[in-house]
Coordinates of C-alpha atoms and ligand atoms in Angstrom, one line a residue:
M1 CA -11.0 8.9 22.3
K2 CA -13.1 5.8 22.8
I3 CA -14.3 3.3 20.2
E4 CA -17.8 2.4 21.3
R5 CA -18.7 0.2 18.4
L6 CA -16.6 -1.6 15.8
E7 CA -18.0 -3.2 12.7
L8 CA -16.2 -5.6 10.3
A9 CA -17.4 -6.2 6.7
L10 CA -15.8 -8.6 4.3
L11 CA -16.3 -7.2 0.7
T12 CA -15.6 -8.3 -2.8
L13 CA -15.1 -5.9 -5.6
P14 CA -14.4 -6.7 -9.3
L15 CA -11.2 -5.1 -10.7
V16 CA -11.5 -2.9 -13.8
H17 CA -8.6 -4.9 -15.3
F18 CA -7.0 -8.1 -14.0
F19 CA -3.8 -7.5 -12.0
E20 CA -0.9 -9.9 -12.4
T21 CA 2.2 -10.1 -10.3
S22 CA 4.8 -12.8 -9.9
F23 CA 2.3 -14.4 -7.4
G24 CA -0.4 -14.8 -10.1
R25 CA -3.4 -13.1 -11.7
I26 CA -6.5 -11.8 -9.8
F27 CA -9.8 -10.5 -11.3
E28 CA -11.4 -9.2 -8.0
K29 CA -10.3 -8.2 -4.6
Q30 CA -11.7 -9.4 -1.3
F31 CA -10.9 -7.2 1.7
I32 CA -12.2 -6.2 5.1
I33 CA -13.5 -2.7 5.9
V34 CA -13.4 -1.6 9.6
R35 CA -15.9 0.9 10.8
V36 CA -15.5 2.4 14.2
D37 CA -18.0 4.7 16.0
G38 CA -17.4 6.9 19.0
G39 CA -18.9 10.2 20.3
G40 CA -21.4 10.2 17.5
V41 CA -18.6 10.2 14.9
T42 CA -17.6 7.4 12.4
G43 CA -14.1 6.4 11.2
Y44 CA -13.1 3.9 8.5
G45 CA -10.1 1.7 7.8
E46 CA -9.3 -0.9 5.2
C47 CA -7.4 -4.1 5.7
V48 CA -5.0 -4.7 2.9
A49 CA -4.8 -8.5 3.3
E50 CA -5.9 -10.6 0.3
Q51 CA -7.5 -13.9 -0.1
D52 CA -4.2 -15.8 -0.4
P53 CA -1.1 -15.7 1.8
Y54 CA 1.2 -14.8 -1.1
Y55 CA 2.2 -11.2 -0.6
S56 CA 2.3 -11.7 3.2
S57 CA 1.3 -14.5 5.5
E58 CA -1.9 -12.7 6.4
T59 CA -5.2 -13.4 4.7
N60 CA -8.7 -11.9 5.1
E61 CA -9.6 -14.9 7.3
T62 CA -6.6 -14.6 9.6
A63 CA -7.2 -10.8 9.8
W64 CA -10.9 -11.4 10.7
H65 CA -9.9 -14.0 13.4
I66 CA -7.2 -11.7 14.9
I67 CA -9.4 -8.6 14.9
A68 CA -12.5 -10.3 16.3
G69 CA -10.7 -12.4 18.9
F70 CA -7.7 -10.4 20.0
I71 CA -7.8 -6.7 18.9
V72 CA -11.5 -5.9 19.7
P73 CA -11.1 -6.9 23.4
R74 CA -8.1 -4.5 23.6
V75 CA -9.6 -1.5 21.9
V76 CA -13.4 -1.5 22.0
G77 CA -14.6 0.5 25.1
V78 CA -11.0 1.4 26.0
E79 CA -10.1 5.1 26.5
F80 CA -7.1 6.2 24.4
A81 CA -5.5 9.6 24.8
H82 CA -4.3 9.5 21.2
P83 CA -4.3 6.9 18.3
D84 CA -0.5 6.6 18.8
D85 CA -1.3 4.6 21.9
I86 CA -3.2 1.8 20.0
F87 CA -0.3 -0.1 18.3
P88 CA 1.6 -0.4 21.6
A89 CA -1.6 -1.7 23.3
L90 CA -1.6 -4.6 20.8
K91 CA 2.0 -5.6 21.6
A92 CA 1.0 -8.9 23.0
I93 CA -0.3 -9.9 19.6
R94 CA 2.7 -11.0 17.6
G95 CA 2.7 -10.0 13.9
H96 CA -0.6 -9.6 12.1
N97 CA 0.2 -6.1 11.1
M98 CA -2.4 -5.8 8.5
A99 CA -5.1 -6.7 11.0
K100 CA -3.7 -4.2 13.5
A101 CA -3.3 -1.5 10.9
A102 CA -6.9 -1.8 9.7
V103 CA -8.2 -1.0 13.2
E104 CA -5.5 1.5 14.1
M105 CA -6.1 3.5 10.9
A106 CA -9.9 3.6 11.4
A107 CA -9.1 5.0 14.9
W108 CA -6.9 7.7 13.4
D109 CA -9.8 8.7 11.0
L110 CA -12.2 8.7 14.0
Y111 CA -9.8 10.9 16.0
A112 CA -9.2 13.4 13.2
R113 CA -12.9 13.6 12.5
Q114 CA -13.7 14.2 16.1
R115 CA -11.2 17.1 16.1
G116 CA -12.6 18.4 12.7
E117 CA -9.1 18.2 11.2
P118 CA -7.8 16.5 8.1
L119 CA -5.9 13.3 8.8
S120 CA -2.9 14.7 6.9
R121 CA -2.5 17.5 9.5
V122 CA -2.9 15.1 12.5
L123 CA -0.3 12.8 11.0
G124 CA 2.2 15.7 10.5
G125 CA 1.9 16.1 6.7
T126 CA 3.3 19.1 5.0
R127 CA 1.8 19.0 1.4
E128 CA -1.6 19.6 -0.1
R129 CA -0.9 17.5 -3.2
I130 CA 1.1 14.4 -3.8
A131 CA 2.9 13.0 -6.8
S132 CA 1.2 9.9 -8.2
G133 CA 2.7 6.9 -10.0
V134 CA 1.2 3.7 -11.3
S135 CA 1.9 0.1 -11.0
I136 CA 1.3 -1.9 -14.2
G137 CA 0.9 -5.7 -13.8
I138 CA 2.2 -8.4 -16.1
Q139 CA 0.2 -8.3 -19.4
D140 CA -0.6 -10.9 -22.1
S141 CA 1.9 -9.4 -24.5
L142 CA 4.6 -6.8 -24.7
D143 CA 2.3 -4.8 -27.1
D144 CA -0.4 -4.7 -24.4
L145 CA 2.2 -3.5 -21.9
V146 CA 3.4 -0.7 -24.1
K147 CA -0.2 0.4 -24.7
K148 CA -0.8 0.5 -21.0
V149 CA 2.3 2.5 -20.3
E150 CA 1.4 5.0 -22.9
Q151 CA -2.2 5.3 -21.6
E152 CA -1.0 6.0 -18.1
L153 CA 1.6 8.6 -19.2
A154 CA -1.2 10.3 -21.2
A155 CA -3.3 10.4 -18.0
G156 CA -0.4 12.4 -16.3
Y157 CA 1.2 9.8 -14.0
R158 CA 4.7 10.8 -13.0
R159 CA 6.3 7.4 -12.7
I160 CA 5.7 4.0 -14.2
K161 CA 6.3 0.8 -12.4
I162 CA 6.1 -2.5 -14.2
K163 CA 5.9 -5.9 -12.5
I164 CA 8.5 -8.4 -13.5
K165 CA 9.1 -12.1 -13.1
P166 CA 11.5 -14.6 -14.7
G167 CA 10.6 -14.6 -18.4
W168 CA 9.0 -11.1 -18.2
D169 CA 11.9 -8.8 -17.2
V170 CA 14.8 -7.5 -19.2
R171 CA 13.0 -7.7 -22.6
A172 CA 9.9 -6.0 -21.2
V173 CA 12.0 -3.2 -19.8
E174 CA 14.0 -2.9 -23.1
V175 CA 10.8 -2.6 -25.1
V176 CA 9.2 -0.1 -22.8
R177 CA 12.4 2.0 -22.8
A178 CA 12.7 1.8 -26.6
R179 CA 9.0 2.8 -27.2
T180 CA 8.5 5.4 -24.5
G181 CA 11.9 7.1 -24.0
A182 CA 13.4 8.6 -20.9
I183 CA 10.3 8.2 -18.6
P184 CA 10.8 7.7 -14.8
L185 CA 10.6 3.9 -14.9
M186 CA 11.1 1.2 -12.2
V187 CA 10.3 -2.5 -11.8
D188 CA 8.9 -4.6 -9.0
A189 CA 9.7 -8.3 -8.8
N190 CA 7.7 -9.3 -5.7
A191 CA 10.4 -11.6 -4.5
A192 CA 10.6 -13.7 -7.7
Y193 CA 14.4 -14.1 -7.9
S194 CA 17.3 -15.5 -5.9
L195 CA 20.9 -14.5 -5.6
A196 CA 21.7 -17.0 -8.4
D197 CA 20.0 -14.5 -10.7
A198 CA 22.3 -11.6 -9.8
E199 CA 24.0 -11.7 -13.2
H200 CA 20.7 -11.7 -15.0
L201 CA 19.3 -8.8 -12.9
A202 CA 22.5 -6.8 -13.5
A203 CA 21.4 -6.6 -17.2
L204 CA 18.7 -4.2 -15.9
D205 CA 21.5 -1.7 -15.0
A206 CA 21.6 -0.7 -18.7
F207 CA 18.1 0.9 -18.6
D208 CA 18.6 3.7 -16.0
L209 CA 15.8 2.4 -13.8
M210 CA 14.8 4.5 -10.7
M211 CA 15.0 1.3 -8.7
I212 CA 14.3 -2.4 -8.6
E213 CA 11.7 -3.3 -5.9
Q214 CA 11.9 -6.5 -3.8
P215 CA 14.0 -8.6 -6.2
L216 CA 14.7 -11.4 -3.6
D217 CA 12.8 -13.3 -0.9
Y218 CA 10.7 -11.5 1.6
D219 CA 12.9 -12.3 4.6
D220 CA 16.3 -12.2 2.9
I221 CA 18.0 -9.0 4.0
A222 CA 21.5 -10.4 3.7
D223 CA 21.1 -11.5 0.1
H224 CA 19.7 -8.1 -0.8
A225 CA 22.8 -6.5 0.6
T226 CA 25.0 -8.8 -1.5
L227 CA 22.8 -8.1 -4.6
Q228 CA 22.9 -4.3 -4.0
R229 CA 26.7 -4.4 -4.0
R230 CA 26.5 -5.9 -7.5
L231 CA 23.9 -3.6 -9.0
K232 CA 24.1 0.0 -10.0
T233 CA 20.3 0.2 -9.8
P234 CA 19.1 1.1 -6.3
V235 CA 17.3 -1.7 -4.5
C236 CA 14.0 -0.8 -2.9
L237 CA 12.5 -3.1 -0.2
D238 CA 8.8 -3.7 0.1
E239 CA 7.8 -7.2 1.5
S240 CA 10.9 -7.4 3.6
I241 CA 10.2 -4.3 5.7
K242 CA 7.7 -5.7 8.2
T243 CA 8.8 -3.6 11.2
V244 CA 10.8 -0.5 11.9
A245 CA 13.5 -2.7 13.5
I246 CA 14.0 -4.7 10.3
A247 CA 14.3 -1.4 8.3
R248 CA 17.0 -0.3 10.6
E249 CA 18.9 -3.5 10.1
A250 CA 18.3 -3.4 6.3
I251 CA 19.6 0.1 6.0
A252 CA 22.7 -0.7 8.2
A253 CA 23.4 -3.8 6.1
G254 CA 23.2 -1.8 2.8
A255 CA 20.3 -4.1 1.6
C256 CA 18.4 -1.2 0.0
R257 CA 18.7 2.5 -0.9
I258 CA 15.0 3.2 -1.0
I259 CA 12.1 2.0 1.1
N260 CA 8.4 1.5 0.1
I261 CA 6.1 2.3 3.0
K262 CA 2.7 0.5 3.3
P263 CA 0.9 1.1 6.6
G264 CA -0.7 -2.3 6.4
R265 CA 2.6 -4.0 6.3
V266 CA 4.0 -2.3 9.4
G267 CA 0.9 -2.0 11.6
G268 CA -0.6 1.4 10.8
H269 CA 0.0 5.1 10.7
R270 CA 2.1 5.3 13.8
E271 CA 4.6 2.7 12.7
S272 CA 4.6 4.2 9.2
I273 CA 5.6 7.6 10.7
R274 CA 8.3 6.0 12.7
L275 CA 9.6 4.2 9.6
H276 CA 9.4 7.5 7.6
D277 CA 11.3 9.3 10.3
L278 CA 14.0 6.6 10.5
C279 CA 14.5 6.7 6.8
A280 CA 14.7 10.5 6.8
A281 CA 17.4 10.4 9.5
R282 CA 19.4 7.9 7.5
G283 CA 19.0 9.7 4.1
V284 CA 16.8 7.0 2.6
P285 CA 14.0 8.3 0.4
V286 CA 10.6 6.6 0.8
W287 CA 7.5 6.4 -1.3
H288 CA 4.0 5.2 -0.5
G289 CA 3.1 1.7 -1.8
G290 CA -0.3 0.4 -2.7
M291 CA -2.2 -2.8 -2.2
L292 CA -5.1 -2.4 -4.7
E293 CA -7.0 -0.5 -2.0
S294 CA -10.5 0.7 -2.5
G295 CA -11.1 4.5 -2.1
I296 CA -11.1 4.1 1.7
G297 CA -7.6 2.6 2.0
R298 CA -6.4 4.9 -0.8
A299 CA -7.6 8.0 1.0
H300 CA -5.6 6.9 4.1
N301 CA -2.5 6.5 1.8
L302 CA -3.0 9.9 0.3
H303 CA -3.0 11.6 3.7
L304 CA 0.1 9.7 4.9
S305 CA 1.9 10.5 1.7
T306 CA 1.9 14.2 2.7
L307 CA 4.8 13.7 5.1
P308 CA 8.0 15.3 3.9
N309 CA 10.3 12.3 3.2
F310 CA 7.8 10.8 0.8
S311 CA 10.0 12.4 -1.9
L312 CA 9.3 9.9 -4.7
P313 CA 5.9 9.4 -6.5
G314 CA 4.1 6.5 -4.9
D315 CA 1.6 3.8 -6.0
V316 CA -1.3 6.0 -4.9
A317 CA -3.3 6.4 -8.2
A318 CA -6.8 7.4 -9.0
S319 CA -9.5 5.1 -7.5
R320 CA -11.1 4.5 -11.0
R321 CA -7.9 2.6 -12.2
Y322 CA -9.1 -0.3 -10.0
Y323 CA -12.8 -0.1 -9.2
Q324 CA -15.7 1.4 -11.1
P325 CA -17.7 2.3 -9.1
D326 CA -15.5 2.6 -6.1
L327 CA -16.9 2.8 -2.5
I328 CA -16.3 6.5 -2.2
E329 CA -18.0 9.6 -3.7
P330 CA -16.5 11.5 -5.4
G331 CA -13.6 9.3 -6.5
I332 CA -9.9 10.2 -6.0
E333 CA -8.8 11.8 -9.2
V334 CA -5.3 12.5 -10.6
Q335 CA -4.9 15.9 -12.2
P336 CA -3.4 16.2 -15.7
D337 CA -0.1 17.2 -14.1
G338 CA 0.1 13.9 -12.3
L339 CA -0.7 15.3 -8.8
I340 CA -3.5 14.2 -6.5
R341 CA -5.1 16.8 -4.3
V342 CA -5.4 15.6 -0.7
P343 CA -9.0 16.0 0.7
D344 CA -9.1 18.8 3.3
G345 CA -12.3 17.8 5.1
P346 CA -12.2 16.1 8.6
G347 CA -10.5 12.7 8.8
I348 CA -9.8 11.0 5.5
G349 CA -12.1 13.6 4.1
I350 CA -14.1 11.4 1.7
H351 CA -17.7 10.2 1.7
V352 CA -18.3 6.5 1.9
A353 CA -21.1 5.3 -0.4
T354 CA -22.7 3.0 2.2
D355 CA -25.2 1.6 -0.2
R356 CA -22.3 0.3 -2.5
L357 CA -20.5 -0.9 0.6
D358 CA -23.5 -2.9 1.6
R359 CA -24.0 -4.4 -1.8
A360 CA -20.4 -5.6 -2.0
T361 CA -20.6 -7.1 1.5
L362 CA -20.2 -10.9 1.9
K363 CA -20.3 -11.1 5.7
R364 CA -20.5 -8.7 8.6
A365 CA -19.9 -8.6 12.4
E366 CA -20.5 -6.0 15.1
F367 CA -18.8 -5.5 18.4
T368 CA -20.0 -3.1 21.1
L369 CA -18.9 -2.5 24.7
Ligands
OSB401 O1 4.1 -5.2 -4.4 O2 3.5 -3.2 -4.5 C1 3.2 -4.4 -4.5 C2 -0.5 -4.9 -5.3 C3 -0.8 -5.9 -4.5 C4 0.2 -6.5 -3.7 C5 1.5 -6.0 -3.8 C6 1.8 -4.9 -4.6 C7 0.8 -4.4 -5.4 C8 1.0 -3.3 -6.4 C9 -0.1 -2.4 -6.7 O3 2.1 -3.1 -6.9 C10 0.0 -1.1 -6.1 C11 -1.3 -0.3 -6.2 O4 -2.2 -0.4 -5.4 O5 -1.4 0.5 -7.2
MG402 MG1 5.9 -4.2 -4.2

């Protein structure tokens, strides 16, 4: 497989509804789409970096800089036997996993399309449908939050995650539990707490949550281990799991009982599969996270979620929850039973509406051999 041409486009898309986490509130998403061409076939990837370096240290500008200046010279015009070989070929570039993943994942789509096989099969997936959950941001009021939860349950979603932060945590969970009953419920703190809050976080143990995601700082494995010893609720790590090696240490330290996999955070599909396999071997369940992706990134997530140890519903919801219209046609839909059917056409198996992509594009660059 050879990438003969690589194109970058920086896009902006308005969100259907604002999204608020402990980092702040956003009304639109800016992101990079990577298009690769080879052998008359096209593949797509999406970079999950955001405008601000809050979720991770990467931003769209750093990703653009790293892809254009350092990744392109190592992949464009280079013959690769398999997309597995791309991440190791980028070893000299330290970090910048979101930039690497965007290119690597586009190459997987290209490879699968060249073979005429769905990406799920090429990745080693074993399911045709995946269980879908939703992530609900911080709202203006607890009433708004309950309304949102009820709306998503009615749409069929199998698991509800609510974002928490100091001042919007125990009470929010208590109200949702009281009003919606024994639903599969979890919370995500996006690193908003410290170990000094352990006592306060232990109050969440009363609500039978599936897990608490990333309560403490993004690089604080040791404190998560201390916290997990004090909580009944399983800790799930997101931001902290930047590499497979860190995951191995986190599991050994008892810092988490569940791991959220986002290919952008670990460098693409190959590293996600390695992380998935490590967790399977250690008896740690995983689920697929989300980064407010457009339909292109979402389709990649859908295919990766077909691997067997993705045993918990992920944040891979219908595309229309975030963007209307989205960049793909038809959109990704959740069935009334809360499952999403994985496209079975070649590659990611979706059609990119290039006219919409062009309209949302702020800047573009092209690289050829
Ligand atoms: O922590 O999982 C997170 C969105 C942006 C950045 C970080 C996170 C999220 C979400 C949304 O929770 C998940 C989704 O795409 O539905
Ligand atoms: Mg998270």
